[in-house]
Coordinates of N, CA and C in Angstrom, one line a residue:
M1 N 24.2 11.1 -1.3 CA 24.0 12.0 -0.1 C 25.3 12.2 0.6
G2 N 25.4 12.9 1.6 CA 26.5 13.2 2.4 C 26.3 14.5 3.2
P3 N 27.3 14.9 3.9 CA 27.1 16.1 4.7 C 27.1 17.3 3.8
T4 N 26.4 18.3 4.2 CA 26.3 19.6 3.5 C 27.4 20.5 4.1
E5 N 28.1 21.2 3.3 CA 29.2 22.1 3.7 C 28.6 23.5 3.9
I6 N 28.8 24.1 5.0 CA 28.3 25.5 5.3 C 29.4 26.4 5.2
P7 N 29.3 27.5 4.4 CA 30.4 28.5 4.3 C 30.7 29.1 5.6
S8 N 31.9 29.4 5.9 CA 32.4 30.0 7.1 C 33.4 31.1 6.8
Q9 N 33.4 32.1 7.7 CA 34.4 33.2 7.6 C 35.8 32.8 8.0
S10 N 35.9 31.7 8.7 CA 37.2 31.2 9.1 C 37.7 30.2 8.1
A11 N 38.9 29.6 8.3 CA 39.5 28.6 7.4 C 38.8 27.3 7.6
E12 N 38.0 27.1 8.7 CA 37.4 25.8 9.0 C 36.2 25.6 8.1
T13 N 35.9 24.4 7.8 CA 34.7 24.0 7.1 C 33.7 23.4 8.1
I14 N 32.5 23.9 8.0 CA 31.4 23.3 8.9 C 30.6 22.3 8.0
K15 N 30.5 21.1 8.5 CA 29.7 20.1 7.8 C 28.5 19.7 8.7
I16 N 27.3 19.7 8.1 CA 26.1 19.3 8.8 C 25.6 18.0 8.1
P17 N 25.4 16.9 8.9 CA 24.9 15.7 8.2 C 23.5 15.9 7.7
T18 N 23.2 15.3 6.6 CA 21.9 15.4 6.0 C 21.1 14.1 6.0
A19 N 21.5 13.1 6.8 CA 20.9 11.8 6.8 C 19.4 12.0 7.3
H20 N 18.6 11.1 6.9 CA 17.2 11.1 7.3 C 17.0 10.0 8.4
Y21 N 16.3 10.4 9.4 CA 16.0 9.5 10.5 C 14.5 9.4 10.6
E22 N 14.0 8.4 11.3 CA 12.5 8.3 11.4 C 12.2 7.8 12.8
F23 N 11.0 8.2 13.2 CA 10.4 7.7 14.4 C 9.2 6.8 14.0
G24 N 9.1 5.7 14.6 CA 8.0 4.8 14.3 C 7.3 4.2 15.5
A25 N 6.1 3.9 15.3 CA 5.3 3.2 16.4 C 4.4 2.1 15.7
N26 N 4.3 1.0 16.4 CA 3.5 -0.1 15.9 C 2.5 -0.5 17.0
F27 N 1.4 -0.9 16.5 CA 0.4 -1.5 17.4 C -0.1 -2.8 16.7
I28 N 0.1 -3.9 17.3 CA -0.3 -5.2 16.7 C -1.2 -6.0 17.7
D29 N -2.4 -6.3 17.2 CA -3.4 -7.0 17.9 C -3.8 -8.2 17.0
P30 N -4.4 -9.2 17.5 CA -4.9 -10.3 16.6 C -5.8 -9.8 15.4
N31 N -6.6 -8.7 15.7 CA -7.5 -8.3 14.6 C -7.1 -6.9 14.1
L32 N -6.1 -6.2 14.6 CA -5.8 -4.9 14.2 C -4.3 -4.7 14.2
M33 N -3.8 -4.0 13.1 CA -2.4 -3.7 13.0 C -2.3 -2.3 12.6
L34 N -1.6 -1.4 13.3 CA -1.3 0.0 13.0 C 0.2 0.2 12.9
I35 N 0.7 0.7 11.8 CA 2.1 1.0 11.7 C 2.3 2.4 11.2
G36 N 3.1 3.2 11.9 CA 3.3 4.6 11.5 C 4.7 5.0 11.6
R37 N 5.2 5.8 10.7 CA 6.5 6.3 10.6 C 6.5 7.8 10.3
V38 N 7.3 8.6 11.1 CA 7.4 10.0 10.8 C 8.9 10.2 10.5
L39 N 9.2 10.8 9.3 CA 10.6 11.1 8.9 C 11.0 12.5 9.3
T40 N 12.3 12.8 9.3 CA 12.8 14.1 9.7 C 12.4 15.2 8.8
D41 N 12.1 14.8 7.5 CA 11.7 15.9 6.6 C 10.2 16.1 6.6
G42 N 9.5 15.5 7.6 CA 8.1 15.8 7.8 C 7.1 14.9 7.1
R43 N 7.6 13.9 6.4 CA 6.7 12.9 5.8 C 6.2 11.9 6.8
L44 N 5.0 11.5 6.6 CA 4.3 10.5 7.4 C 3.9 9.3 6.6
N45 N 4.3 8.1 7.0 CA 3.8 6.9 6.4 C 3.0 6.1 7.4
A46 N 1.8 5.7 7.0 CA 0.9 5.0 7.9 C 0.2 3.8 7.2
R47 N 0.1 2.7 8.0 CA -0.6 1.6 7.4 C -1.6 1.0 8.5
L48 N -2.7 0.5 8.0 CA -3.7 -0.1 8.9 C -4.2 -1.4 8.2
K49 N -4.4 -2.4 9.0 CA -5.0 -3.7 8.6 C -5.9 -4.1 9.7
W50 N -7.2 -4.1 9.4 CA -8.2 -4.4 10.4 C -9.1 -5.6 10.0
D51 N -9.1 -6.7 10.7 CA -9.9 -7.8 10.4 C -11.2 -7.6 11.1
L52 N -12.2 -7.2 10.4 CA -13.5 -6.9 11.0 C -14.3 -8.2 11.3
S53 N -14.0 -9.3 10.5 CA -14.5 -10.6 10.8 C -13.5 -11.6 10.2
D54 N -13.8 -12.9 10.3 CA -13.0 -13.9 9.6 C -12.9 -13.7 8.1
N55 N -14.0 -13.1 7.6 CA -14.1 -13.0 6.1 C -13.8 -11.6 5.6
F56 N -13.9 -10.5 6.4 CA -13.9 -9.2 5.9 C -12.7 -8.4 6.5
T57 N -11.8 -7.8 5.6 CA -10.7 -7.1 6.1 C -10.6 -5.7 5.4
V58 N -10.3 -4.7 6.2 CA -10.1 -3.3 5.7 C -8.6 -3.0 5.8
K59 N -8.0 -2.5 4.7 CA -6.6 -2.1 4.7 C -6.6 -0.6 4.3
A60 N -5.7 0.2 4.9 CA -5.4 1.5 4.5 C -3.9 1.8 4.4
N61 N -3.5 2.6 3.5 CA -2.1 3.0 3.4 C -2.0 4.4 3.0
A62 N -1.2 5.2 3.7 CA -1.1 6.6 3.4 C 0.3 7.1 3.5
Q63 N 0.7 8.0 2.5 CA 2.0 8.7 2.5 C 1.6 10.1 2.5
L64 N 1.9 10.8 3.6 CA 1.5 12.3 3.6 C 2.8 13.1 3.6
S65 N 2.7 14.2 2.8 CA 3.9 15.0 2.7 C 3.5 16.5 2.7
N66 N 4.4 17.4 3.1 CA 4.0 18.8 3.0 C 4.3 19.4 1.6
E67 N 4.8 18.6 0.7 CA 5.0 19.0 -0.7 C 3.7 18.9 -1.4
P68 N 3.3 19.9 -2.2 CA 2.1 19.9 -3.0 C 2.0 18.6 -3.9
H69 N 0.8 18.0 -3.9 CA 0.5 16.9 -4.8 C 1.4 15.6 -4.6
M70 N 2.0 15.5 -3.4 CA 2.9 14.4 -3.1 C 2.3 13.4 -2.1
S71 N 1.1 13.7 -1.6 CA 0.5 12.8 -0.6 C -0.4 11.8 -1.3
H72 N -0.4 10.6 -0.8 CA -1.2 9.5 -1.5 C -1.9 8.7 -0.4
G73 N -3.1 8.2 -0.8 CA -3.8 7.3 0.1 C -4.5 6.2 -0.6
M74 N -4.7 5.1 0.0 CA -5.4 4.0 -0.6 C -6.1 3.2 0.4
F75 N -7.4 2.8 0.1 CA -8.2 1.9 0.9 C -8.4 0.6 0.1
N76 N -8.3 -0.5 0.8 CA -8.7 -1.9 0.2 C -9.7 -2.5 1.1
F77 N -10.7 -3.1 0.5 CA -11.8 -3.8 1.2 C -11.7 -5.3 0.7
D78 N -11.3 -6.2 1.5 CA -11.2 -7.6 1.0 C -12.2 -8.5 1.7
Y79 N -12.8 -9.3 0.8 CA -13.8 -10.3 1.3 C -13.4 -11.7 0.9
K80 N -13.4 -12.6 1.8 CA -13.0 -14.0 1.5 C -14.2 -14.9 1.7
G81 N -14.6 -15.5 0.7 CA -15.7 -16.5 0.8 C -15.1 -17.9 0.9
K82 N -16.0 -18.9 0.9 CA -15.6 -20.3 1.0 C -14.8 -20.7 -0.2
D83 N -15.2 -20.2 -1.4 CA -14.5 -20.6 -2.6 C -14.2 -19.5 -3.6
F84 N -14.1 -18.2 -3.0 CA -13.8 -17.1 -3.8 C -13.2 -16.0 -2.9
R85 N -12.6 -15.0 -3.6 CA -12.0 -13.8 -2.9 C -12.4 -12.6 -3.8
S86 N -12.7 -11.5 -3.1 CA -12.9 -10.3 -3.9 C -12.3 -9.1 -3.2
Q87 N -12.0 -8.1 -3.9 CA -11.3 -6.9 -3.4 C -11.8 -5.7 -4.1
F88 N -12.1 -4.6 -3.3 CA -12.4 -3.3 -3.9 C -11.4 -2.3 -3.4
Q89 N -10.8 -1.5 -4.3 CA -9.8 -0.5 -3.9 C -10.2 0.9 -4.3
M90 N -9.9 1.8 -3.5 CA -10.1 3.2 -3.9 C -9.0 4.1 -3.3
G91 N -8.5 5.0 -4.1 CA -7.4 5.9 -3.7 C -7.6 7.3 -4.2
N92 N -6.7 8.2 -3.7 CA -6.8 9.6 -4.2 C -6.4 9.6 -5.7
G93 N -6.8 10.7 -6.3 CA -6.7 10.8 -7.8 C -7.7 10.0 -8.5
A94 N -8.9 9.8 -7.8 CA -10.0 9.1 -8.4 C -9.6 7.7 -8.9
L95 N -8.8 7.0 -8.1 CA -8.4 5.6 -8.4 C -9.4 4.6 -7.8
F96 N -9.9 3.7 -8.7 CA -10.9 2.7 -8.3 C -10.4 1.4 -8.9
G97 N -10.6 0.3 -8.2 CA -10.3 -1.0 -8.7 C -11.1 -2.1 -8.0
A98 N -11.2 -3.2 -8.7 CA -11.9 -4.3 -8.2 C -11.3 -5.6 -8.8
S99 N -11.3 -6.6 -7.9 CA -10.8 -7.9 -8.4 C -11.6 -9.0 -7.8
Y100 N -11.7 -10.2 -8.5 CA -12.5 -11.3 -8.1 C -11.9 -12.6 -8.6
I101 N -11.7 -13.6 -7.8 CA -11.3 -14.9 -8.2 C -12.1 -16.0 -7.6
Q102 N -12.5 -16.9 -8.4 CA -13.5 -17.9 -8.0 C -12.9 -19.3 -8.3
S103 N -13.0 -20.2 -7.4 CA -12.7 -21.6 -7.6 C -13.7 -22.3 -8.4
I104 N -13.3 -22.8 -9.6 CA -14.2 -23.5 -10.5 C -14.3 -25.0 -10.2
T105 N -13.1 -25.6 -10.0 CA -13.0 -26.9 -9.5 C -12.0 -27.0 -8.4
Q106 N -11.7 -28.2 -7.9 CA -10.7 -28.3 -6.8 C -9.3 -27.7 -7.2
H107 N -9.0 -27.8 -8.5 CA -7.7 -27.4 -8.9 C -7.7 -26.1 -9.8
L108 N -8.8 -25.7 -10.3 CA -8.8 -24.5 -11.2 C -9.6 -23.4 -10.6
S109 N -9.0 -22.2 -10.7 CA -9.6 -20.9 -10.3 C -9.5 -19.9 -11.5
L110 N -10.6 -19.1 -11.7 CA -10.6 -18.1 -12.7 C -11.0 -16.8 -12.1
G111 N -10.4 -15.7 -12.6 CA -10.7 -14.4 -12.0 C -10.4 -13.3 -13.0
G112 N -10.6 -12.1 -12.5 CA -10.3 -10.9 -13.2 C -10.2 -9.7 -12.4
E113 N -9.8 -8.6 -13.0 CA -9.7 -7.3 -12.3 C -10.0 -6.2 -13.3
V114 N -10.5 -5.1 -12.7 CA -10.7 -3.8 -13.5 C -10.1 -2.7 -12.7
F115 N -9.7 -1.6 -13.3 CA -9.3 -0.4 -12.6 C -9.7 0.8 -13.4
W116 N -9.8 1.9 -12.8 CA -10.0 3.2 -13.4 C -9.3 4.2 -12.6
A117 N -8.4 4.9 -13.3 CA -7.6 6.0 -12.7 C -8.2 7.3 -13.3
G118 N -9.1 7.9 -12.7 CA -9.8 9.1 -13.2 C -9.0 10.3 -13.5
Q119 N -8.0 10.5 -12.6 CA -7.2 11.7 -12.7 C -6.4 11.6 -14.0
H120 N -5.9 10.4 -14.4 CA -5.1 10.2 -15.6 C -6.0 9.7 -16.8
R121 N -7.2 9.5 -16.6 CA -8.1 9.0 -17.6 C -7.6 7.7 -18.2
K122 N -7.2 6.8 -17.3 CA -6.7 5.4 -17.8 C -7.6 4.4 -17.1
S123 N -7.8 3.3 -17.9 CA -8.6 2.2 -17.3 C -7.9 0.9 -17.8
G124 N -8.2 -0.2 -17.2 CA -7.7 -1.5 -17.6 C -8.5 -2.6 -17.1
I125 N -8.3 -3.7 -17.7 CA -9.0 -5.0 -17.4 C -8.0 -6.1 -17.5
G126 N -8.1 -7.1 -16.6 CA -7.2 -8.2 -16.7 C -7.9 -9.5 -16.3
Y127 N -7.5 -10.6 -16.8 CA -8.0 -11.9 -16.5 C -6.9 -12.8 -16.0
A128 N -7.3 -13.8 -15.2 CA -6.4 -14.7 -14.6 C -6.9 -16.1 -14.5
A129 N -6.0 -17.0 -14.6 CA -6.3 -18.5 -14.3 C -5.3 -19.0 -13.4
R130 N -5.7 -19.9 -12.5 CA -4.7 -20.6 -11.6 C -5.1 -22.0 -11.6
Y131 N -4.0 -22.8 -11.8 CA -4.2 -24.3 -11.8 C -3.2 -24.8 -10.7
E132 N -3.7 -25.5 -9.7 CA -2.9 -26.0 -8.6 C -3.1 -27.5 -8.3
T133 N -2.0 -28.1 -8.1 CA -1.9 -29.5 -7.7 C -1.1 -29.6 -6.5
D134 N -0.9 -30.8 -6.0 CA -0.1 -31.0 -4.8 C 1.4 -30.7 -5.0
K135 N 1.8 -30.7 -6.3 CA 3.2 -30.6 -6.6 C 3.5 -29.3 -7.3
M136 N 2.5 -28.5 -7.8 CA 2.8 -27.3 -8.5 C 1.6 -26.3 -8.5
V137 N 2.0 -25.1 -8.8 CA 0.9 -24.0 -9.0 C 1.3 -23.4 -10.3
M138 N 0.3 -23.2 -11.2 CA 0.6 -22.6 -12.5 C -0.5 -21.5 -12.8

């Protein structure tokens, strides 16, 4: 990047800076967090995290642009149980996902996730194992 040179009828060169600046605002509360940024090119980035209860959290993330097909949004719904965690995701472009992890023993947890990206006709599945002791996590 750098300054843009503007043609002039005189011998002088006019240079205009092309740096991007942003304006941001934050709101942070024990149960709610809102973060927003507006850039000079018109893009908006926004994030939300809302703890509806000790166990249930909603998250949202958005990038909005005036360029066609360049805006994105995603919602996450997280639930924390006594010995498990689950999450459901949905986003634009028909994106859906879910994950779940369960404590099997004091040291071993097993889980998995699935996703489907409808716009691209892609899907996936994954499995996970976690072993934890006082001295290591594997």
